[in-house]
Coordinates of C-alpha atoms in Angstrom, one line a residue:
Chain D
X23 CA 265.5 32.2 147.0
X24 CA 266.3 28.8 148.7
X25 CA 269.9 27.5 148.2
X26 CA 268.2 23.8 147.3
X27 CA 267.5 25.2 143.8
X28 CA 271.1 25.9 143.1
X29 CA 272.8 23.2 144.2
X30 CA 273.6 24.6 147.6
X31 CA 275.1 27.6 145.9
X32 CA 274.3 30.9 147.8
X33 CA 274.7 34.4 145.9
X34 CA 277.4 35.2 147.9
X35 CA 279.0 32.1 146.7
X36 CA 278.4 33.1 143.2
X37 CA 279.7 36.8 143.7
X38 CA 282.8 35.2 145.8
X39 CA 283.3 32.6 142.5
X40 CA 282.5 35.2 139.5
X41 CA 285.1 37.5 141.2
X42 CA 287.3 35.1 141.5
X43 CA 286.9 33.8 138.1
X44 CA 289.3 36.5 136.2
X45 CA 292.5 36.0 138.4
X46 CA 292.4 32.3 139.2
X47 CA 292.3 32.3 135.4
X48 CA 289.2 29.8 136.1
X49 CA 291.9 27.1 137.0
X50 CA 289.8 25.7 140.0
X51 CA 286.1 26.2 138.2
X52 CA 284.7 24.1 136.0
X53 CA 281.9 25.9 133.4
X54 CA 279.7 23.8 134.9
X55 CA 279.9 25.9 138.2
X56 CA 280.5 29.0 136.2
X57 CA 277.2 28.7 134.5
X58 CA 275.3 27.9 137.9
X59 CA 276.9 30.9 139.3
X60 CA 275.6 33.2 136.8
X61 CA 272.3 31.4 136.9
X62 CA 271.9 32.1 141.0
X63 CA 272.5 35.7 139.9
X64 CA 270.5 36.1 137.3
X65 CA 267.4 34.6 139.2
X66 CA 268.3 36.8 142.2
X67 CA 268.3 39.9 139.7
X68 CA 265.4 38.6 138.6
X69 CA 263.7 38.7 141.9
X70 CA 265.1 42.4 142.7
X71 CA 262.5 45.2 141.7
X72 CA 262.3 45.6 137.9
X73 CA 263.2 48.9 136.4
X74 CA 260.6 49.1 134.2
X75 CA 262.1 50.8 131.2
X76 CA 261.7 54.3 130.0
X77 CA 262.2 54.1 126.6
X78 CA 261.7 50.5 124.9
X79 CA 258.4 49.1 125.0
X80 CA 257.6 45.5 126.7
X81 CA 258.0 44.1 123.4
X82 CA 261.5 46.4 122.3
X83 CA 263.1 45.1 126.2
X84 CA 262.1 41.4 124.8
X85 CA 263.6 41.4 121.5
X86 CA 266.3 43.4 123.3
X87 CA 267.0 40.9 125.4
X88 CA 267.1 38.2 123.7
X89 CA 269.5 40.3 120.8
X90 CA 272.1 41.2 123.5
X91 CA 272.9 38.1 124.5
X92 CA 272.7 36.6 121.3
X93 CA 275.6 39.1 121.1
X94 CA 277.5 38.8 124.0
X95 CA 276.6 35.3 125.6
X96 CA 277.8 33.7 128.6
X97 CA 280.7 31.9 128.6
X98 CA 283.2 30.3 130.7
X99 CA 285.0 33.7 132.1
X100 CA 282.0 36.1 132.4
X101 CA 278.3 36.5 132.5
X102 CA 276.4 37.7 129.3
X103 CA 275.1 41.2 128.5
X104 CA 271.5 41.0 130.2
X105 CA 273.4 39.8 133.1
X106 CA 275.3 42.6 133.1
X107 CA 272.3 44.7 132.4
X108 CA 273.3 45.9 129.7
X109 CA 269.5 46.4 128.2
X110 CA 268.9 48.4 131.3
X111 CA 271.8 50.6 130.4
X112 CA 270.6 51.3 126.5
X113 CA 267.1 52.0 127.9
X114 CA 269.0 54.6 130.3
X115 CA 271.2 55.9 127.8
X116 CA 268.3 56.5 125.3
X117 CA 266.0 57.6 127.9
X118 CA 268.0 59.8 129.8
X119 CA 271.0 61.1 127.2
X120 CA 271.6 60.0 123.7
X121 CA 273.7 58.5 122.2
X122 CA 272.5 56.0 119.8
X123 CA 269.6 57.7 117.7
X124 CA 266.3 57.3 119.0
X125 CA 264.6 56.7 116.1
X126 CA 267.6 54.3 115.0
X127 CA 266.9 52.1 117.4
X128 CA 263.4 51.9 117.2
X129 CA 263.8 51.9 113.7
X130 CA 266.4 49.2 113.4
X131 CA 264.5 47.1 116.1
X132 CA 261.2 47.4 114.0
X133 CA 263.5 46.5 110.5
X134 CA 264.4 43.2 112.7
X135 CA 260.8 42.4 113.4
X136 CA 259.7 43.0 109.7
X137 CA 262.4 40.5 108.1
X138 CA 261.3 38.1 110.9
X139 CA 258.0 38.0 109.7
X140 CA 258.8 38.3 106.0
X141 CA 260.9 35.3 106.3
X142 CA 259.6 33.4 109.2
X143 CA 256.2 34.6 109.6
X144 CA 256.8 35.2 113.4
X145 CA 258.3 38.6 115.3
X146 CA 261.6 37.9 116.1
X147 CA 260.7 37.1 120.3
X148 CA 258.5 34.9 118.7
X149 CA 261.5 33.0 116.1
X150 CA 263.8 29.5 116.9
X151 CA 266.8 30.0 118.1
X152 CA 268.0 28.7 114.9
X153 CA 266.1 31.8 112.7
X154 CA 267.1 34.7 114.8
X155 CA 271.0 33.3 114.1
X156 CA 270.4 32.9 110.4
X157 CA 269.1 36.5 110.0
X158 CA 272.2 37.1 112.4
X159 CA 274.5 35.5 110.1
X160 CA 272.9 37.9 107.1
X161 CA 273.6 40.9 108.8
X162 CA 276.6 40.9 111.1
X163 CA 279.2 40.7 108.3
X164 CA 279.0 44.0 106.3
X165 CA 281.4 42.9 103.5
X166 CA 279.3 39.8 103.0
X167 CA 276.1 40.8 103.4
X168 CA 274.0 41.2 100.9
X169 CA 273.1 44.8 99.7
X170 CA 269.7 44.6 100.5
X171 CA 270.4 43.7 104.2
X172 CA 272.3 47.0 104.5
X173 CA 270.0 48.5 106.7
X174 CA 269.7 45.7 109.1
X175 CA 273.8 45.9 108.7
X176 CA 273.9 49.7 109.6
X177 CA 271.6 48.9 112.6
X178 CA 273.7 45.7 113.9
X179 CA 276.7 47.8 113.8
X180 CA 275.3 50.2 115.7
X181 CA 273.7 47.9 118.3
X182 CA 276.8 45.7 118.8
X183 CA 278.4 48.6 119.4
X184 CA 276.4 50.0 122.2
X185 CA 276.2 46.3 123.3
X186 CA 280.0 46.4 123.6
X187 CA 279.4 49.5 125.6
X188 CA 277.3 48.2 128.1
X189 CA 278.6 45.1 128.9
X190 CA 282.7 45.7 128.7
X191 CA 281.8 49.5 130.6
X192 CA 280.5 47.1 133.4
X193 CA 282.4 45.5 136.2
X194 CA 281.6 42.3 134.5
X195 CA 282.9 44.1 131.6
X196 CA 286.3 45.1 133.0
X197 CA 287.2 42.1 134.9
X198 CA 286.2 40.2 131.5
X199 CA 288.8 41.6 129.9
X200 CA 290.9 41.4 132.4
X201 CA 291.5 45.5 133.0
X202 CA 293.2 45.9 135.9
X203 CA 294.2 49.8 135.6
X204 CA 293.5 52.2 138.4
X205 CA 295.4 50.0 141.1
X206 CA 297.6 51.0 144.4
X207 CA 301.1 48.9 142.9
X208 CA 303.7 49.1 145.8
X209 CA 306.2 47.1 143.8
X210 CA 306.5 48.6 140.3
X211 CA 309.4 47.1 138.9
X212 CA 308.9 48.0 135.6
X213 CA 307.2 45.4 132.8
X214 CA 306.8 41.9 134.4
X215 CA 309.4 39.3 133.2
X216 CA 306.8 37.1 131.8
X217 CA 305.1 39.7 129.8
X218 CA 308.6 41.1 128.3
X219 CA 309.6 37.1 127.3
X220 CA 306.1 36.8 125.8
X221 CA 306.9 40.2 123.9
X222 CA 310.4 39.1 122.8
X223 CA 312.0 41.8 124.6
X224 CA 314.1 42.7 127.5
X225 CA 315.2 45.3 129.3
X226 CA 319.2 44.5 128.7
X227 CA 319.3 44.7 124.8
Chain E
X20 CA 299.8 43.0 121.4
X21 CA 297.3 40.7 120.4
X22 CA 296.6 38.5 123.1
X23 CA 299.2 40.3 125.5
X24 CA 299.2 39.0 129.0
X25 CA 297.3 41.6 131.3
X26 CA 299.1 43.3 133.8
X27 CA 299.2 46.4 136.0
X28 CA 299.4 49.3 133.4
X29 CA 297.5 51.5 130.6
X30 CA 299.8 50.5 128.0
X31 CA 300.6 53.3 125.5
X32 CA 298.4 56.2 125.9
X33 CA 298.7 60.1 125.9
X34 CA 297.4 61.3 123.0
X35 CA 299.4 64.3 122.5
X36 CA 302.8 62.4 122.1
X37 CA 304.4 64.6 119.4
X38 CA 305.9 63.4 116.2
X39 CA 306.9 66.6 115.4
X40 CA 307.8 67.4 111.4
X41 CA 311.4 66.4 110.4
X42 CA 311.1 66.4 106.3
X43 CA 311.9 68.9 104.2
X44 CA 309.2 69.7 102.2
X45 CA 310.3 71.4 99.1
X46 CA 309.9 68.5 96.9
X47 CA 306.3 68.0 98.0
X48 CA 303.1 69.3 97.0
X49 CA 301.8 71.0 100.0
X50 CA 303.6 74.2 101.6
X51 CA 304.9 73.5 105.9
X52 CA 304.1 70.1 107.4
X53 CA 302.4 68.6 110.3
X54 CA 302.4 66.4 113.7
X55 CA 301.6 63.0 114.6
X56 CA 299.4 62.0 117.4
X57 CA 299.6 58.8 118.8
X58 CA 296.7 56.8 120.8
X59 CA 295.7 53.1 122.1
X60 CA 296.3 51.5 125.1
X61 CA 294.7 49.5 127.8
X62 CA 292.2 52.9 128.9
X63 CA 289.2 51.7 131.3
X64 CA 286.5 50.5 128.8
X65 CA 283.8 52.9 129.0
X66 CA 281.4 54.0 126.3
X67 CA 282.2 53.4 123.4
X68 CA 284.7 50.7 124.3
X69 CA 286.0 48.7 120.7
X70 CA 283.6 50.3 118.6
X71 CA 283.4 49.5 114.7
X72 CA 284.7 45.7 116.2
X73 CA 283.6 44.7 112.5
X74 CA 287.0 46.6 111.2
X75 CA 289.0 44.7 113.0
X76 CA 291.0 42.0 110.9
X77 CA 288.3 38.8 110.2
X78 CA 286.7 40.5 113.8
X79 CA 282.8 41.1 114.2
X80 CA 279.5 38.6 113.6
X81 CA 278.3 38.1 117.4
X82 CA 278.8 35.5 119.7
X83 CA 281.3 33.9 121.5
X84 CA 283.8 34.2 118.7
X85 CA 282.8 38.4 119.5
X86 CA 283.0 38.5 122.8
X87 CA 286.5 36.5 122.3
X88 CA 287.4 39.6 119.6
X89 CA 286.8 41.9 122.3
X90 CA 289.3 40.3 124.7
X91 CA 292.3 39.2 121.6
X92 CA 292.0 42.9 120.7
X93 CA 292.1 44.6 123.6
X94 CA 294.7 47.4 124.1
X95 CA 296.5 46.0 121.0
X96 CA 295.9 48.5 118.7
X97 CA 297.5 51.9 118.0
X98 CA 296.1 55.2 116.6
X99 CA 297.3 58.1 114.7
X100 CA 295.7 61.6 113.7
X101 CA 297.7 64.6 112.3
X102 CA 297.1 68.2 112.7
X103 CA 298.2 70.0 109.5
X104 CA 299.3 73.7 109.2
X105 CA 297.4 75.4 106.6
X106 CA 298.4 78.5 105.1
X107 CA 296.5 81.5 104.3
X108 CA 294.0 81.2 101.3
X109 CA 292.3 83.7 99.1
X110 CA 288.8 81.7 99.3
X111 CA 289.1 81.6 103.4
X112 CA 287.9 84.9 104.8
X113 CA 285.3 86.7 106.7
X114 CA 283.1 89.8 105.8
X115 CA 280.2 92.0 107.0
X116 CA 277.2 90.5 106.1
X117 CA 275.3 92.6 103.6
X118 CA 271.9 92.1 105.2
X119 CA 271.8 90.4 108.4
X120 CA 272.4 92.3 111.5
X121 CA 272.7 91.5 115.7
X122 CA 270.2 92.9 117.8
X123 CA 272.4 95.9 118.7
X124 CA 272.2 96.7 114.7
X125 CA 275.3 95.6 114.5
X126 CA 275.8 94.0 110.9
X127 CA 277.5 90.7 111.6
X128 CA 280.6 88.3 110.6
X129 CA 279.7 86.0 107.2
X130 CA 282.6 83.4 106.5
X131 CA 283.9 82.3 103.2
X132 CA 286.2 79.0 103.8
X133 CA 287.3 75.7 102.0
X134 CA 289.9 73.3 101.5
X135 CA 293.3 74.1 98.9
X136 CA 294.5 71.2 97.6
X137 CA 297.7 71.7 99.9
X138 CA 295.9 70.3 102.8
X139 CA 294.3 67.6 100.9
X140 CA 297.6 66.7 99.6
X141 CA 298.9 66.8 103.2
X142 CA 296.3 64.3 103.7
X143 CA 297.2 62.1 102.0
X144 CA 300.8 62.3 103.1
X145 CA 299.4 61.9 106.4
X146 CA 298.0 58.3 105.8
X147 CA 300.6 57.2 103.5
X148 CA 302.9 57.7 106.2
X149 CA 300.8 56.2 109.3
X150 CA 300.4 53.3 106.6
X151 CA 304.2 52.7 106.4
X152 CA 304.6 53.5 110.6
X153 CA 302.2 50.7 111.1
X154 CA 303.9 48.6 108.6
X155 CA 307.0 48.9 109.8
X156 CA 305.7 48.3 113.4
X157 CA 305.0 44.6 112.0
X158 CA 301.2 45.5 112.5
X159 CA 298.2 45.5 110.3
X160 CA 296.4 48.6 108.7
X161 CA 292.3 48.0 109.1
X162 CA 290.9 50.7 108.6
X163 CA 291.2 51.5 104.2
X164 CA 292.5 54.2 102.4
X165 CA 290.3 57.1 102.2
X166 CA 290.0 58.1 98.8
X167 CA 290.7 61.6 96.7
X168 CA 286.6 62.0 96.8
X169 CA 287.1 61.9 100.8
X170 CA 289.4 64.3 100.7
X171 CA 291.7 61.3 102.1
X172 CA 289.8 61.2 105.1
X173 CA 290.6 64.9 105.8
X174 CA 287.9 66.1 108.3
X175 CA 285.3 68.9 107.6
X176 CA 286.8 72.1 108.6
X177 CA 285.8 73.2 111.8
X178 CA 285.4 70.0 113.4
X179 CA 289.3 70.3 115.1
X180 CA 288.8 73.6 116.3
X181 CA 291.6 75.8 117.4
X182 CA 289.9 79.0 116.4
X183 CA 293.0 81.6 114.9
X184 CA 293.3 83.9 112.6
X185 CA 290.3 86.7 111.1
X186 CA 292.1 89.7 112.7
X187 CA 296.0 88.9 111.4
X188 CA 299.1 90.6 111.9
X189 CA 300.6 92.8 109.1
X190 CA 302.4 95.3 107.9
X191 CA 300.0 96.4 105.0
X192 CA 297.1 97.7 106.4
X193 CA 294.9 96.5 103.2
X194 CA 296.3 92.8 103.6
X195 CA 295.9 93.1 107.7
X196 CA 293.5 94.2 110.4
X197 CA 296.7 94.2 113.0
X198 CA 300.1 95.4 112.9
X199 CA 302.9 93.4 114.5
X200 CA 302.3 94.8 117.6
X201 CA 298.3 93.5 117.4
X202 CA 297.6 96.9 117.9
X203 CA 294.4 97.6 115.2
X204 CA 295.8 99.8 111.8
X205 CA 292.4 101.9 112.4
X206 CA 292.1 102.6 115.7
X207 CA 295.2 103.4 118.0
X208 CA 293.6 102.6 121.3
X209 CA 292.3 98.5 120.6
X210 CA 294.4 95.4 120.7
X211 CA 293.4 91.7 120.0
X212 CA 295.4 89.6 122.2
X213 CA 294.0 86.4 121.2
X214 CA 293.8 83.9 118.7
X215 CA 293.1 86.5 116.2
X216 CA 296.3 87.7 115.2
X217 CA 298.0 84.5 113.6
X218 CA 298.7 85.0 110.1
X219 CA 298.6 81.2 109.1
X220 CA 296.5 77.6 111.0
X221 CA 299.8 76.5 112.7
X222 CA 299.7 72.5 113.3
X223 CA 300.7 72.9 117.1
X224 CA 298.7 73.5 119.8
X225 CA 298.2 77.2 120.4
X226 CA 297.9 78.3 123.5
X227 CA 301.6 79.2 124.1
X228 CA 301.8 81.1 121.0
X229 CA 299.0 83.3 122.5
X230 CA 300.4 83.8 126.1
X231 CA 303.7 85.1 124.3
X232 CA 301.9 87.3 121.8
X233 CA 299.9 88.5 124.5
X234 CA 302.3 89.0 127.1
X235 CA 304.5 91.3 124.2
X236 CA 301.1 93.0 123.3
X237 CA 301.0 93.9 127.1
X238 CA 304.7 95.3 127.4
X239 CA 304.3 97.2 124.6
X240 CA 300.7 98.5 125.8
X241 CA 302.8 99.5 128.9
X242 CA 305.0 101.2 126.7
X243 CA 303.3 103.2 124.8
X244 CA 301.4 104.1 127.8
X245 CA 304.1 105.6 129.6
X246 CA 305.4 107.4 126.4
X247 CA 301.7 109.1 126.6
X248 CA 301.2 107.7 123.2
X249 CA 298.3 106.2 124.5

C-alpha cells in the first residue's frame, strides 16, 4: 500500500498513534487522524491473507460484519469490532470450541434476514443503513421490545455478548478500556492521590 | 466506581473473601446459616467480558452509547453468591438400584434428592441481605428479585458441587453407614476417608475438614493396628 492514499500516514504511524491513543488520553489527536489511522489498518488487514472462515458462510461473515460494528463502531479512542477481528474470533470460537450455540447463531442470523425481508424486502447485507438500525432499535432493548421480537431479542443478547467478548478480549479491547493490570510497578505507593480525591477518600481519615 | 479513573490495579477481586455467619438464627426459618462471597473488579477482560450489558442500569441497545457502557461500567460493579449449609433430609438419600447393574454385576447407586424449604428460605435470606449490603454501599441492585417459583434464584442442586455425605458418621448403625471413627458398622477392616463421612452439606469449603478427618481416621487405623485389632 502506498502512503499517498493515506495522507502520508504509514501503518507504523497508525500502530505508533492507536497505541498511543489510550494514555495521551487522545489530547494531541484529533478524530480526524484517529479515523485515518484505523482506516490505514484496516486496508492493510484487508490486504493480509483472508482467513476464510470455517463456520459462517460468505453470506453469514457479511451480515456479520456489518452487525458487529453496528455494535461496537469506531470511535474516537478505539477501532471497531471487525477491526479488531472480532468476526474472525466468533467464526473461531464456533468452529473450533463452542460457546455460543451453533444452531443459535445460525438461527438468529437467519431470524435477522427473514424480518429484513418481511419488512424491507431485502436481506439484511442488502438493507440502508437506516433499516438495519430501525430493526436494531426493535430488538436491543428487551424491556421495550415488543413480544413478538423476542426471538430476535434472545439472539441480540447473545450476539452482543460474544461481540463484547471479541472486541474488549482484544488488545484493542484492553487498551479501550483502559486495563492496565498485569504491569511491573516499581513505585507502588498505594491508591494514587487523584484517584482517592475523585473517590472522596483518603488515607488519613 | 462508575467512571473511576484507571490505574495500576485489579480493584476488588478474590472471590473467596469470607463473610462468614454472625446472626443467630433461632428466630429464622431455616436451621445453621451461610457465607458470602464477594467478586468484581478490574480482571483482564476475556471471554465473556460484561456480559448481560442490557442489565446494567439504562445500559444495552448498540452503538456508541454501548461501547461507552462498556467503558462507564467497567470494574464498577460488585458480586455476591452464598454457599448455604443444608442439613440432612429424609427425601435426600441414595439406594441400590433395583434393576440396573455395572458391568462387574455390581447393582449400582440410584439418588433420591431435593430442596427443603430451609434452603429456599435461606435463599431468600441470602438476597434480601446482598440487597441491603448493596444498598447500604450507596450502589444500585440490577439484577431483580428472584421469585418463590425460582426458588429465589437458588441454583439446581448439583451445580455447586462439593460432593459430601452418602456414607455418614454415626453412632446407630441403622441411621449410619460409619461410626465416628469412619470405620464401616459392617465390616471391621474398611474406612472412608473422604468426603463421605459428613453428616450434614456444611457451607465452607471442605477440604480441611477432610484432611482432619482423615488424618484421625489414620491414627486411629494405626491404633488399632498395633492393638492387633486389625
Amino acid at each position: 500500500m502506498s502512503d499517498d492514499k493515506n495522507n502520508g500516514m504509514s501503518r507504523r504511524d497508525a500502530l505508533k498513534l492507536l497505541g498511543a491513543v489510550p494514555l495521551t488520553g487522545a489530547l494531541h489527536w484529533t478524530p480526524e487522524a484517529i479515523s485515518r489511522a484505523t482506516h490505514v489498518l484496516q486496508q492493510d488487514d484487508a490486504e493480509a491473507p483472508k482467513v476464510r472462515p470455517k463456520f459462517f458462510t460468505a453470506h453469514e461473515d457479511a451480515t456479520v460484519r456489518i452487525l458487529v460494528d453496528l455494535i461496537i463502531p469506531r470511535d474516537e479512542r478505539s477501532g471497531s469490532a471487525t477491526d479488531a477481528r472480532v468476526p474472525e474470533f466468533m467464526d473461531y470460537m464456533l468452529g473450533e470450541a463452542t460457546e455460543m450455540n451453533r444452531v443459535e447463531m445460525r438461527g438468529g442470523l437467519a431470524w435477522l434476514d427473514t424480518e429484513c425481508r418481511t419488512r424491507f424486502n431485502a436481506n439484511f447485507v442488502n438493507c440502508t443503513d437506516a433499516q438495519r438500525r430501525q430493526l436494531l432499535d426493535d430488538i436491543s432493548w428487551p424491556e421495550k421490545a415488543r413480544p413478538e421480537m423476542s426471538h430476535g431479542v434472545a439472539f441480540f443478547n447473545s450476539f452482543r455478548d460474544f461481540t463484547a467478548s471479541g472486541f474488549f478480549s482484544s488488545q484493542m479491547g484492553w487498551k479501550d478500556v483502559r486495563y492496565i493490570g498485569n504491569v511491573f510497578n516499581p513505585n507502588w505507593n498505594g491508591c494514587p492521590t487523584e484517584v482517592l480525591h475523585q473517590l472522596g477518600v483518603s488515607y488519613d481519615s | 466506581m462508575v467512571n473511576r479513573m484507571p490505574h495500576n490495579e485489579d480493584g476488588t477481586g478474590g472471590n473467596h473473601i469470607y463473610m462468614p455467619w454472625t446472626k443467630d438464627n433461632k428466630k429464622l426459618d431455616f436451621p445453621r446459616g451461610y457465607h458470602i462471597e464477594v467478586g468484581g473488579g478490574f480482571d483482564a477482560p476475556s471471554y465473556g467480558f460484561m456480559g448481560g450489558i442490557q442489565r446494567y442500569p439504562n445500559a444495552g441497545g448498540y452503538g456508541k452509547s454501548l461501547k461507552d457502557d462498556y467503558r462507564r461500567y467497567f470494574g464498577a460493579s460488585v458480586g455476591f453468591a452464598g454457599r448455604g449449609e443444608m442439613i440432612p433430609s429424609d427425601d435426600c438419600y441414595c439406594e441400590l438400584d433395583p434393576k440396573v447393574v455395572d458391568k462387574y454385576g455390581i447393582p449400582v447407586l440410584r439418588f433420591h434428592w431435593k430442596w427443603s424449604d430451609h434452603e429456599i428460605n435461606q435463599a431468600k435470606h441470602m438476597q434480601e441481605t446482598f440487597r441491603s449490603i448493596v444498598a447500604e454501599m450507596g450502589g444500585e441492585v440490577f439484577s431483580p428479585m428472584p421469585t418463590r417459583e425460582r426458588d429465589y434464584g437458588l441454583a439446581a442442586g448439583g451445580t455447586i458441587i462439593h460432593e459430601l455425605g452418602a456414607t455418614r458418621m454415626g453412632n446407630d448403625p441403622t441411621k449410619s453407614v460409619l461410626n465416628k471413627n469412619c470405620q464401616a458398622h459392617d465390616v471391621k477392616n474398611l474406612f472412608v476417608a473422604d468426603g463421605g463421612p459428613f453428616v450434614s452439606q456444611a457451607d465452607k469449603n471442605p477440604t480441611w475438614t477432610i484432611l482432619a478427618l482423615a488424618w484421625r481416621t489414620s491414627d486411629y487405623i494405626t491404633q488399632q493396628r498395633k492393638a492387633g485389632a486389625l
